[in-house]
Amino acid sequence: MFNITENKPICVDYETPYVKKAKRAIDQIHPITNEVIATYESIEAAGRAMGLTSGSGIGIALREKRSVCQGFIWRYSGISKEDQYNEQPVIKVCCSTDEKTYFTTIAAAAKDKDANISAPGMRQRILTKVHLNDHHWIFDKGATHYT
């Protein structure tokens, strides 16, 4: 691998896992009516639309249960507040083989050898669609937990 601007090899530490973080759509919600005012393609896009220098304040609101920044409620699109914070079954998916491993809870998935993360960290990894070491994690929407 080469640095394009300087045409020099890039030092790659193969002990450090490669992390690919995907953007996730978020909803801006009116605090009184709970109606979705706008949907943004990412936290950064929402921050720019609100006139902020970055989306870090909105990101913090999303990670905390208070969910308020700039006077609005913020949630990941397509996920209810209850689902965002409830204990949920999880599926680990191998990106190259599509092999699936099922876990009964987020805490159990977090203890897996490929994850090596806290339960709150695993929840954020799922919500932000992070890929790590050829795996990603999703909520098991087909589990009896949702019926």
mmCIF file of C-alpha atoms in Angstrom:
data_model
loop_
_atom_site.group_PDB
_atom_site.id
_atom_site.type_symbol
_atom_site.label_atom_id
_atom_site.label_comp_id
_atom_site.label_asym_id
_atom_site.label_seq_id
_atom_site.Cartn_x
_atom_site.Cartn_y
_atom_site.Cartn_z
ATOM 1 C CA MET A 1 0.000 0.000 0.000
ATOM 2 C CA PHE A 2 1.369 3.452 -0.919
ATOM 3 C CA ASN A 3 0.728 7.010 0.188
ATOM 4 C CA ILE A 4 -0.583 8.538 -3.052
ATOM 5 C CA THR A 5 0.633 12.091 -2.402
ATOM 6 C CA GLU A 6 4.217 11.102 -1.535
ATOM 7 C CA ASN A 7 4.455 7.692 -3.287
ATOM 8 C CA LYS A 8 5.856 6.150 -0.104
ATOM 9 C CA PRO A 9 4.836 2.866 1.474
ATOM 10 C CA ILE A 10 2.353 3.179 4.316
ATOM 11 C CA CYS A 11 3.290 1.289 7.460
ATOM 12 C CA VAL A 12 0.451 -1.062 8.291
ATOM 13 C CA ASP A 13 0.260 -2.677 11.716
ATOM 14 C CA TYR A 14 -1.404 -6.005 11.025
ATOM 15 C CA GLU A 15 -2.067 -6.438 14.761
ATOM 16 C CA THR A 16 -4.439 -3.461 14.598
ATOM 17 C CA PRO A 17 -7.838 -4.481 13.188
ATOM 18 C CA TYR A 18 -9.203 -2.705 10.126
ATOM 19 C CA VAL A 19 -12.402 -0.852 11.010
ATOM 20 C CA LYS A 20 -14.811 0.377 8.350
ATOM 21 C CA LYS A 21 -17.525 2.656 9.708
ATOM 22 C CA ALA A 22 -20.651 3.215 7.634
ATOM 23 C CA LYS A 23 -22.841 6.318 7.743
ATOM 24 C CA ARG A 24 -26.236 5.903 9.342
ATOM 25 C CA ALA A 25 -29.317 8.056 8.678
ATOM 26 C CA ILE A 26 -30.714 9.968 11.653
ATOM 27 C CA ASP A 27 -34.021 11.693 12.343
ATOM 28 C CA GLN A 28 -34.503 15.195 13.778
ATOM 29 C CA ILE A 29 -37.623 15.055 15.970
ATOM 30 C CA HIS A 30 -39.765 17.873 17.393
ATOM 31 C CA PRO A 31 -39.481 17.650 21.210
ATOM 32 C CA ILE A 32 -43.181 18.341 21.903
ATOM 33 C CA THR A 33 -45.044 16.657 19.043
ATOM 34 C CA ASN A 34 -42.493 13.823 18.528
ATOM 35 C CA GLU A 35 -42.903 14.249 14.758
ATOM 36 C CA VAL A 36 -39.917 13.684 12.477
ATOM 37 C CA ILE A 37 -38.944 17.103 11.114
ATOM 38 C CA ALA A 38 -36.084 15.979 8.875
ATOM 39 C CA THR A 39 -33.920 12.960 8.118
ATOM 40 C CA TYR A 40 -30.191 13.373 7.467
ATOM 41 C CA GLU A 41 -27.818 10.897 5.820
ATOM 42 C CA SER A 42 -25.315 11.129 8.691
ATOM 43 C CA ILE A 43 -24.523 12.788 12.009
ATOM 44 C CA GLU A 44 -22.119 15.133 10.212
ATOM 45 C CA ALA A 45 -24.791 16.182 7.688
ATOM 46 C CA ALA A 46 -27.213 16.940 10.529
ATOM 47 C CA GLY A 47 -24.542 18.983 12.303
ATOM 48 C CA ARG A 48 -23.862 21.036 9.180
ATOM 49 C CA ALA A 49 -27.603 21.625 8.667
ATOM 50 C CA MET A 50 -27.868 22.875 12.263
ATOM 51 C CA GLY A 51 -24.951 25.277 11.731
ATOM 52 C CA LEU A 52 -22.558 23.315 13.949
ATOM 53 C CA THR A 53 -18.886 22.847 13.078
ATOM 54 C CA SER A 54 -19.286 19.080 13.448
ATOM 55 C CA GLY A 55 -21.921 16.572 14.416
ATOM 56 C CA SER A 56 -20.257 15.612 17.697
ATOM 57 C CA GLY A 57 -22.989 17.181 19.879
ATOM 58 C CA ILE A 58 -25.661 15.294 17.957
ATOM 59 C CA GLY A 59 -23.577 12.110 18.174
ATOM 60 C CA ILE A 60 -23.353 12.477 21.955
ATOM 61 C CA ALA A 61 -27.125 13.015 22.153
ATOM 62 C CA LEU A 62 -27.659 9.829 20.107
ATOM 63 C CA ARG A 63 -25.422 7.770 22.399
ATOM 64 C CA GLU A 64 -27.037 9.042 25.603
ATOM 65 C CA LYS A 65 -30.612 8.392 26.608
ATOM 66 C CA ARG A 66 -31.386 12.128 26.770
ATOM 67 C CA SER A 67 -31.147 12.371 22.941
ATOM 68 C CA VAL A 68 -31.435 16.213 22.909
ATOM 69 C CA CYS A 69 -29.129 18.621 21.057
ATOM 70 C CA GLN A 70 -29.937 22.119 19.779
ATOM 71 C CA GLY A 71 -33.448 21.742 21.248
ATOM 72 C CA PHE A 72 -34.343 18.713 19.113
ATOM 73 C CA ILE A 73 -34.529 14.982 19.769
ATOM 74 C CA TRP A 74 -32.214 12.835 17.609
ATOM 75 C CA ARG A 75 -32.650 9.131 16.816
ATOM 76 C CA TYR A 76 -31.267 6.693 14.295
ATOM 77 C CA SER A 77 -33.793 6.375 11.449
ATOM 78 C CA GLY A 78 -36.019 3.335 11.544
ATOM 79 C CA ILE A 79 -35.355 2.495 15.202
ATOM 80 C CA SER A 80 -37.765 3.372 17.984
ATOM 81 C CA LYS A 81 -36.422 4.826 21.229
ATOM 82 C CA GLU A 82 -37.400 1.630 23.038
ATOM 83 C CA ASP A 83 -35.586 -0.602 20.529
ATOM 84 C CA GLN A 84 -32.526 1.643 20.650
ATOM 85 C CA TYR A 85 -32.037 0.980 24.385
ATOM 86 C CA ASN A 86 -33.682 -2.428 25.022
ATOM 87 C CA GLU A 87 -31.679 -5.622 25.371
ATOM 88 C CA GLN A 88 -31.880 -7.348 22.012
ATOM 89 C CA PRO A 89 -30.779 -10.561 20.304
ATOM 90 C CA VAL A 90 -27.817 -10.080 17.956
ATOM 91 C CA ILE A 91 -26.474 -11.805 14.836
ATOM 92 C CA LYS A 92 -22.765 -11.731 13.923
ATOM 93 C CA VAL A 93 -22.361 -11.914 10.132
ATOM 94 C CA CYS A 94 -19.133 -12.875 8.358
ATOM 95 C CA CYS A 95 -18.793 -10.409 5.467
ATOM 96 C CA SER A 96 -16.975 -12.842 3.155
ATOM 97 C CA THR A 97 -18.997 -16.049 3.758
ATOM 98 C CA ASP A 98 -22.315 -14.665 5.087
ATOM 99 C CA GLU A 99 -22.050 -17.211 7.936
ATOM 100 C CA LYS A 100 -24.228 -16.160 10.876
ATOM 101 C CA THR A 101 -23.710 -16.638 14.613
ATOM 102 C CA TYR A 102 -26.665 -15.925 16.916
ATOM 103 C CA PHE A 103 -26.463 -14.378 20.399
ATOM 104 C CA THR A 104 -29.339 -13.977 22.865
ATOM 105 C CA THR A 105 -28.172 -10.571 24.127
ATOM 106 C CA ILE A 106 -25.915 -7.676 23.203
ATOM 107 C CA ALA A 107 -23.746 -8.518 26.223
ATOM 108 C CA ALA A 108 -23.218 -12.073 24.928
ATOM 109 C CA ALA A 109 -22.265 -10.759 21.471
ATOM 110 C CA ALA A 110 -19.842 -8.264 23.043
ATOM 111 C CA LYS A 111 -17.975 -11.136 24.764
ATOM 112 C CA ASP A 112 -17.387 -12.943 21.446
ATOM 113 C CA LYS A 113 -13.707 -13.308 20.459
ATOM 114 C CA ASP A 114 -14.214 -11.266 17.266
ATOM 115 C CA ALA A 115 -15.875 -8.372 19.111
ATOM 116 C CA ASN A 116 -13.847 -7.831 22.307
ATOM 117 C CA ILE A 117 -15.891 -4.775 23.343
ATOM 118 C CA SER A 118 -18.288 -3.614 26.073
ATOM 119 C CA ALA A 119 -22.042 -4.127 25.684
ATOM 120 C CA PRO A 120 -22.689 -0.369 25.157
ATOM 121 C CA GLY A 121 -19.856 -0.359 22.613
ATOM 122 C CA MET A 122 -21.449 -3.320 20.818
ATOM 123 C CA ARG A 123 -24.808 -1.498 20.679
ATOM 124 C CA GLN A 124 -23.090 1.498 19.052
ATOM 125 C CA ARG A 125 -21.196 -0.797 16.673
ATOM 126 C CA ILE A 126 -24.536 -2.269 15.546
ATOM 127 C CA LEU A 127 -26.322 1.085 15.260
ATOM 128 C CA THR A 128 -23.492 2.656 13.259
ATOM 129 C CA LYS A 129 -22.920 -0.454 11.091
ATOM 130 C CA VAL A 130 -19.227 -0.882 11.888
ATOM 131 C CA HIS A 131 -17.387 -3.717 10.093
ATOM 132 C CA LEU A 132 -14.428 -5.229 11.976
ATOM 133 C CA ASN A 133 -12.167 -8.150 11.042
ATOM 134 C CA ASP A 134 -14.483 -9.270 8.201
ATOM 135 C CA HIS A 135 -17.555 -9.263 10.505
ATOM 136 C CA HIS A 136 -20.467 -6.992 11.303
ATOM 137 C CA TRP A 137 -23.276 -7.286 13.832
ATOM 138 C CA ILE A 138 -27.007 -6.696 13.386
ATOM 139 C CA PHE A 139 -30.066 -6.895 15.616
ATOM 140 C CA ASP A 140 -32.010 -10.142 15.153
ATOM 141 C CA LYS A 141 -35.384 -8.702 14.115
ATOM 142 C CA GLY A 142 -36.747 -12.227 13.516
ATOM 143 C CA ALA A 143 -36.311 -13.269 17.141
ATOM 144 C CA THR A 144 -39.302 -13.872 19.408
ATOM 145 C CA HIS A 145 -38.181 -10.756 21.296
ATOM 146 C CA TYR A 146 -39.990 -8.701 18.603
ATOM 147 C CA THR A 147 -43.242 -10.656 18.440
#
